[in-house]
PDB file of C-alpha atoms in Angstrom:
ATOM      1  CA  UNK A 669       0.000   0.000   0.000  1.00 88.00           C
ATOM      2  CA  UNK A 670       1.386   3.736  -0.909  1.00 94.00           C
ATOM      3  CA  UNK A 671      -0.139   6.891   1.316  1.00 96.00           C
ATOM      4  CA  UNK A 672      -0.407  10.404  -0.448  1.00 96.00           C
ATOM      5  CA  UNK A 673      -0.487  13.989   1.270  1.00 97.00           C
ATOM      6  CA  UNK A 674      -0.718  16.536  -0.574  1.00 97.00           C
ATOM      7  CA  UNK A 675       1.105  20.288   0.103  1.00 98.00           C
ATOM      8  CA  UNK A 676       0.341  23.565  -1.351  1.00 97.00           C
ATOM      9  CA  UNK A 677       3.499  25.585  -2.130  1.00 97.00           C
ATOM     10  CA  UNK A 678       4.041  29.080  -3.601  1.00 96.00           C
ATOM     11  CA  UNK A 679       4.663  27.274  -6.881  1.00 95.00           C
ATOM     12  CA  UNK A 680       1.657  24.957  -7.063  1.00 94.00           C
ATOM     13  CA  UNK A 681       0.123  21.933  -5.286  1.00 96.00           C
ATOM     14  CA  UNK A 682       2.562  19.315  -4.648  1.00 96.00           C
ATOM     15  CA  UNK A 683       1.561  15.372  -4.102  1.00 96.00           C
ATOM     16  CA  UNK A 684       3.815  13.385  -1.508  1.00 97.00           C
ATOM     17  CA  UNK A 685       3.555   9.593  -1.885  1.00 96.00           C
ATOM     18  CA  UNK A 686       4.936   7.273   1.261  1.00 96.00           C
ATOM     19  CA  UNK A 687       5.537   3.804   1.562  1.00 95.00           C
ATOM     20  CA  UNK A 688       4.102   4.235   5.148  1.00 95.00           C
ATOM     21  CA  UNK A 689       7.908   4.932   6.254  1.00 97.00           C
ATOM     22  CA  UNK A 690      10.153   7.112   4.007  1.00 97.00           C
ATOM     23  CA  UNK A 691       8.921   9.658   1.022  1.00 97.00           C
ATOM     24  CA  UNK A 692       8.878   7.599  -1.893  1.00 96.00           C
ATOM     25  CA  UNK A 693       7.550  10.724  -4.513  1.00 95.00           C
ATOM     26  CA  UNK A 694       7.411  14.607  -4.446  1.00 96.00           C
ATOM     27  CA  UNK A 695       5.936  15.829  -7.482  1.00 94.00           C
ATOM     28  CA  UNK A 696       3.971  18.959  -8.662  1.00 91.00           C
ATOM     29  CA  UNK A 697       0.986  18.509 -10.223  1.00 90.00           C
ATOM     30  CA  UNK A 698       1.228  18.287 -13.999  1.00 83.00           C
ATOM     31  CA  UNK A 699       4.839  17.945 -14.300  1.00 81.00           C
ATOM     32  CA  UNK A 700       6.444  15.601 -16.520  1.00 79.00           C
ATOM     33  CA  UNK A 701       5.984  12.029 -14.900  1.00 77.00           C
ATOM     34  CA  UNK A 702       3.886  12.786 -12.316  1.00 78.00           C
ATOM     35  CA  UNK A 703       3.012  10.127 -10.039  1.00 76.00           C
ATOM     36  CA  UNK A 704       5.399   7.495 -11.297  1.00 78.00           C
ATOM     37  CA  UNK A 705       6.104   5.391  -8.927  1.00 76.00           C
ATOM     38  CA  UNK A 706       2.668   5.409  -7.147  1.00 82.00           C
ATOM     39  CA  UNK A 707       1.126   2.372  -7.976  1.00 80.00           C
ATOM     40  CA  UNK A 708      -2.769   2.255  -8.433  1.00 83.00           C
ATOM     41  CA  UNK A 709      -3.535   1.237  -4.318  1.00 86.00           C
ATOM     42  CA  UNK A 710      -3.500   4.886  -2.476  1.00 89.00           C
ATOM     43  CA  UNK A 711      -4.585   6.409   0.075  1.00 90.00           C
ATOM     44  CA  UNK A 712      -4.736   9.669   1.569  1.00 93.00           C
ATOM     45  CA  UNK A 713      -3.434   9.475   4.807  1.00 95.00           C
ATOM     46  CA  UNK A 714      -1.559  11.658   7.341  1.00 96.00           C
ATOM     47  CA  UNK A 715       1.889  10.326   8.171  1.00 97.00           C
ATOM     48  CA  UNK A 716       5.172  11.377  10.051  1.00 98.00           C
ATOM     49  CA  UNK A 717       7.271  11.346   7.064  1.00 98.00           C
ATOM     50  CA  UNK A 718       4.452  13.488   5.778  1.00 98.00           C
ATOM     51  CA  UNK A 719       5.201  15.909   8.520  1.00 98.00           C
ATOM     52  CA  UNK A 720       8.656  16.249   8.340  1.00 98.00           C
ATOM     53  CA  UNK A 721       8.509  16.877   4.835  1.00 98.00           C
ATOM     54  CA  UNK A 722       5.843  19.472   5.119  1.00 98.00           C
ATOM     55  CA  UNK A 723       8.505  21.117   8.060  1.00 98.00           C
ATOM     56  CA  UNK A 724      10.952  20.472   4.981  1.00 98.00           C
ATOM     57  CA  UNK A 725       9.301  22.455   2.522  1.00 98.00           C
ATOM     58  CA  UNK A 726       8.123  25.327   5.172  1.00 98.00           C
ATOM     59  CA  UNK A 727      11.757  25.876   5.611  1.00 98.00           C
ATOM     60  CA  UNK A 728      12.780  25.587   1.621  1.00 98.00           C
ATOM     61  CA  UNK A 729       9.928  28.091   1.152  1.00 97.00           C
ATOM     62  CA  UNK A 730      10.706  30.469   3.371  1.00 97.00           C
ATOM     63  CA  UNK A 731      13.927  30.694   1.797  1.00 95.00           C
ATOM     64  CA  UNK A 732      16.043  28.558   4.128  1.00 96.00           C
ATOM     65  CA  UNK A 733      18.142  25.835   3.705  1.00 96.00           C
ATOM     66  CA  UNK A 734      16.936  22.853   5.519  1.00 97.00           C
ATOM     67  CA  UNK A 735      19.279  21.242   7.908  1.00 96.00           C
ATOM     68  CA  UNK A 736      17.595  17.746   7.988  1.00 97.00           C
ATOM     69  CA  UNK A 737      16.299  15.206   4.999  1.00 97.00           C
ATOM     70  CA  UNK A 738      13.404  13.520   5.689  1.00 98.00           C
ATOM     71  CA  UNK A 739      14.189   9.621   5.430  1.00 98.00           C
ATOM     72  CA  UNK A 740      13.941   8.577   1.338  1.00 98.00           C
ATOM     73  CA  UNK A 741      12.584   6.015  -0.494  1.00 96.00           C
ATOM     74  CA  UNK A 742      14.075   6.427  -4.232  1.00 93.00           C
ATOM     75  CA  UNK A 743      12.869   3.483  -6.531  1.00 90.00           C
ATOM     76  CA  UNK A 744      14.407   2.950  -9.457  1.00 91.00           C
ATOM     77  CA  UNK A 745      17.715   1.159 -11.235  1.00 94.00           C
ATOM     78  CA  UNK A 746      20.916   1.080  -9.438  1.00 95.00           C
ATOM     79  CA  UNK A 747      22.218   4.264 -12.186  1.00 95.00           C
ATOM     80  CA  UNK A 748      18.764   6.328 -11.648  1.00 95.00           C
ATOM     81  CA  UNK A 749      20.211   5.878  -7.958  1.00 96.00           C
ATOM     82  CA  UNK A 750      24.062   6.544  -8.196  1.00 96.00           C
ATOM     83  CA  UNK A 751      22.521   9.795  -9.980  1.00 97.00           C
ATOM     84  CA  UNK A 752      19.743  10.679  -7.686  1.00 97.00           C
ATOM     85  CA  UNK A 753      22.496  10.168  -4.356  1.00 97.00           C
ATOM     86  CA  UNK A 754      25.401  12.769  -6.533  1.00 98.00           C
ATOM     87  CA  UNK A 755      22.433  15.405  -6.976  1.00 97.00           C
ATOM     88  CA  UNK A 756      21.616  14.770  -3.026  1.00 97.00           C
ATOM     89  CA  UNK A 757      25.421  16.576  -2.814  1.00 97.00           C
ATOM     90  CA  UNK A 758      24.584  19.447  -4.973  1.00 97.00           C
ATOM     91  CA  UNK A 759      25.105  21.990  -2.112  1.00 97.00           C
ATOM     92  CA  UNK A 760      21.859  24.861  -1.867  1.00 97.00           C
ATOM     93  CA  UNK A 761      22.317  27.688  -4.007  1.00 96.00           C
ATOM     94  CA  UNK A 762      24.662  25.929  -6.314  1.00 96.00           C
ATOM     95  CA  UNK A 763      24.391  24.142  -9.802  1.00 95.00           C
ATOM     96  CA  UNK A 764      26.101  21.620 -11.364  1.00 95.00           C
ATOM     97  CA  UNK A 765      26.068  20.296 -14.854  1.00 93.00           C
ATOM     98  CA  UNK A 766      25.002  17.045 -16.839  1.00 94.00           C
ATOM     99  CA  UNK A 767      28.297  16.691 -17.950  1.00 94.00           C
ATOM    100  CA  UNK A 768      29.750  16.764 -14.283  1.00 95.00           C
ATOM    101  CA  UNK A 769      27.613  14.215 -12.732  1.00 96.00           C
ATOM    102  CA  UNK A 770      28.097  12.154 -15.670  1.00 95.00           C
ATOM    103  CA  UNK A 771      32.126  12.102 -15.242  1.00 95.00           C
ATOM    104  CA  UNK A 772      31.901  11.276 -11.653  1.00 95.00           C
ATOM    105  CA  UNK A 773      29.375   8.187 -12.393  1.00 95.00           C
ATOM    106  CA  UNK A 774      32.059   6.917 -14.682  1.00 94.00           C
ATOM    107  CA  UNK A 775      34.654   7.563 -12.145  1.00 94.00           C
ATOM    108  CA  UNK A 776      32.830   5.377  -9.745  1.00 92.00           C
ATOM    109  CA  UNK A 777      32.366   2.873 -12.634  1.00 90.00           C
ATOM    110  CA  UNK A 778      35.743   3.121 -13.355  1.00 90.00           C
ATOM    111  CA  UNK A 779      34.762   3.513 -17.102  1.00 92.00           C
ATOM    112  CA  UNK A 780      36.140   6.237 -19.553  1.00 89.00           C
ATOM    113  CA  UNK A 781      33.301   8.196 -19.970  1.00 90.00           C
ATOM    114  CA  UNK A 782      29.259   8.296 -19.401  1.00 89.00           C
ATOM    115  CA  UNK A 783      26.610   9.597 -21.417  1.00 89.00           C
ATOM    116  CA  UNK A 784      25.316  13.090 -19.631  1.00 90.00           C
ATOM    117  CA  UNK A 785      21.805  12.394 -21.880  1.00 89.00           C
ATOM    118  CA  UNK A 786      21.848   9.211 -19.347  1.00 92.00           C
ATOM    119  CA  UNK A 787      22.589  11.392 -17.005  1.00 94.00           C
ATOM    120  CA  UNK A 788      19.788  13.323 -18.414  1.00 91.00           C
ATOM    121  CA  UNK A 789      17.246  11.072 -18.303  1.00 91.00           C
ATOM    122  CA  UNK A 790      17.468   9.663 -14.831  1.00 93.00           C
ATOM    123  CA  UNK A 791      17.628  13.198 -13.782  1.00 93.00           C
ATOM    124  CA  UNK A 792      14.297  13.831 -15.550  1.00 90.00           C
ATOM    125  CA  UNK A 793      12.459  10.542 -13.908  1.00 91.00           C
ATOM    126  CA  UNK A 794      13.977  11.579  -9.988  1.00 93.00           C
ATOM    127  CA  UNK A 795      10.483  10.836  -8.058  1.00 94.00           C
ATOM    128  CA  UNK A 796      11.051  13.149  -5.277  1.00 96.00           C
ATOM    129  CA  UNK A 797      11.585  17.026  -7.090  1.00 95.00           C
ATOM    130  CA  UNK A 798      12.780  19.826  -4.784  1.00 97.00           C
ATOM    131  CA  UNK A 799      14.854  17.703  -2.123  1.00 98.00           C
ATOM    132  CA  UNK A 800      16.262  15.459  -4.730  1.00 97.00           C
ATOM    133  CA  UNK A 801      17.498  18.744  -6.014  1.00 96.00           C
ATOM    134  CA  UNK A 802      16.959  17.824 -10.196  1.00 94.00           C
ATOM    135  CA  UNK A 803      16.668  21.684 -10.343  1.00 95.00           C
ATOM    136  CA  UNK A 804      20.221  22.350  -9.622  1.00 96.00           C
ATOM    137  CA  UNK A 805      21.332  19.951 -12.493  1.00 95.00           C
ATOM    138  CA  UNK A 806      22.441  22.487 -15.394  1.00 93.00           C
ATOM    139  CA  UNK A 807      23.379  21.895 -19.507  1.00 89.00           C
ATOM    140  CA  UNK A 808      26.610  22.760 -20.795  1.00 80.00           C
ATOM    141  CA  UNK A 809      27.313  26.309 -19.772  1.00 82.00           C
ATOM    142  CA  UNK A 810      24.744  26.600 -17.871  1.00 83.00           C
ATOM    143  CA  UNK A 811      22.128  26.226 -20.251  1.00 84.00           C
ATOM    144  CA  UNK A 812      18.655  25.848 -17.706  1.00 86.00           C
ATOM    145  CA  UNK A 813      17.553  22.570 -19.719  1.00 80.00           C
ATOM    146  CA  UNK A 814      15.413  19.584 -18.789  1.00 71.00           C
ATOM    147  CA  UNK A 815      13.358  20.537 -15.465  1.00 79.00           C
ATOM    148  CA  UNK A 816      10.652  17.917 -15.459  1.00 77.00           C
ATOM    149  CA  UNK A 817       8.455  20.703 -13.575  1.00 80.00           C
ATOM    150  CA  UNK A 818       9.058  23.204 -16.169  1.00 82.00           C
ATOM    151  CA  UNK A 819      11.781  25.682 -16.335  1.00 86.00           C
ATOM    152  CA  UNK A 820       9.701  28.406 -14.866  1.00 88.00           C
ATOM    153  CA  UNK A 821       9.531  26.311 -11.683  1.00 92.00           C
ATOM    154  CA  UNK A 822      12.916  25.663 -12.068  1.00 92.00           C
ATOM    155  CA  UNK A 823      14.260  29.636 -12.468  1.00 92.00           C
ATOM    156  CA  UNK A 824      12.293  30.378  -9.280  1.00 94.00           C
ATOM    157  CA  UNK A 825      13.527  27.512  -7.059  1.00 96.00           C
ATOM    158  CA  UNK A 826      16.955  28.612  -8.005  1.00 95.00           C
ATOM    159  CA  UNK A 827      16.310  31.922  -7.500  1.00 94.00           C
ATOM    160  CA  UNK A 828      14.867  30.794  -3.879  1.00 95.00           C
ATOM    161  CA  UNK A 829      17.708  29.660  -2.983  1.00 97.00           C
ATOM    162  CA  UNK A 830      19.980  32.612  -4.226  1.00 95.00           C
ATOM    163  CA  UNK A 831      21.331  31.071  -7.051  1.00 93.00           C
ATOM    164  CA  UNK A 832      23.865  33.051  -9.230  1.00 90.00           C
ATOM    165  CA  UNK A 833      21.831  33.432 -12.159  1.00 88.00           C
ATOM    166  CA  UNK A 834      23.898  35.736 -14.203  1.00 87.00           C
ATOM    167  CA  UNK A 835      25.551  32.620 -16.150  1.00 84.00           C
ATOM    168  CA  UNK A 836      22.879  30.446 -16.452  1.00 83.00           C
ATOM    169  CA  UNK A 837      20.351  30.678 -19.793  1.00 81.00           C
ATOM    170  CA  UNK A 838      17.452  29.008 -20.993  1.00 73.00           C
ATOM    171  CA  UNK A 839      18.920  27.166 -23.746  1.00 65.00           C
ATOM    172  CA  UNK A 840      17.620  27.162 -27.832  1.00 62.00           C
ATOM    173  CA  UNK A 841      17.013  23.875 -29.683  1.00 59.00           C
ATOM    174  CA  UNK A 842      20.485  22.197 -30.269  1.00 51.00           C
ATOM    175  CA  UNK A 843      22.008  23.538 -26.986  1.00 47.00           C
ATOM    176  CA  UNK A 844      24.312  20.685 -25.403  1.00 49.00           C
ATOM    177  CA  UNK A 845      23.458  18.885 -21.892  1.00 49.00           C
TER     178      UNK A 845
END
């Protein structure tokens, strides 16, 4: 069985999905791949993790950096998940390219390179948006690219956190991850 909440930010409604213990999903509603890992047995239910993440996002919101995670759930393959832990490091108010996460997953692998559109598309299919920071993940010169929330959503969470801006873009067609 998975439990929903549901929490109304400045940017829109957000759905939190549980697994009864840890936050399994954060999503806003409409974004790309919304919902997918809930399965079709739900329910609406208050929880603790459900709490803390709701203290979470009061903080983010407010403009603060939380000092706590709420315990995670993150389903998917073992790279979605070697991905998903690197952009757990990104620290608050930074960014850090495709490119860059990809060369440290093939440092771990111990392979010459990695694809940064792999890199790309587990970033895109991270379940739990905003504390999983996918938002901080940037394109080749800081091109704002690939926010599975849209990149309005992702220009003001950067811009939340006091982001330097002044080199980052929203890319044209073509632009390089």
């Amino acid at each position: 069985m998975q439990y929903i909440q549901y929490y109304d930010s400045p940017l829109g409604r957000i759905t939190l999905a549980s697994d009864g213990e840890k936050l399994s999903g954060l999503w806003f509603e409409n974004q790309k791949y919304y919902g997918s890992t809930l399965s079709e047995e739900r329910e609406l239910k208050k929880l603790p993790v459900f709490d803390q993440t709701g203290q979470w996002l009061d903080l983010y919101f407010r403009g603060q950096e939380p000092d706590f995670i709420p315990p995670l759930s993150m389903e998917g393959t073992p790279f979605r998940k070697s991905v998903w832990e690197i952009m757990l490091r990104i620290p608050y108010g930074q960014t850090m390219a495709y490119g860059a996460i990809a060369k440290e997953i093939a440092a771990q692998r111990g392979i010459g390179q990695m694809s940064a559109h792999a890199v790309g598309s587990a970033v895109s299919h991270n379940p739990i948006s905003i504390i999983i920071p996918c938002h901080r993940v940037v394109g080749a010169n800081g091109s704002l690219t690939g926010y599975a929330g849209g990149i309005d959503k992702k220009v003001r969470l950067l811009t939340l956190e006091q982001a330097d801006l002044s080199k980052l873009f929203v890319p044209t067609k073509g632009t390089a991850l």
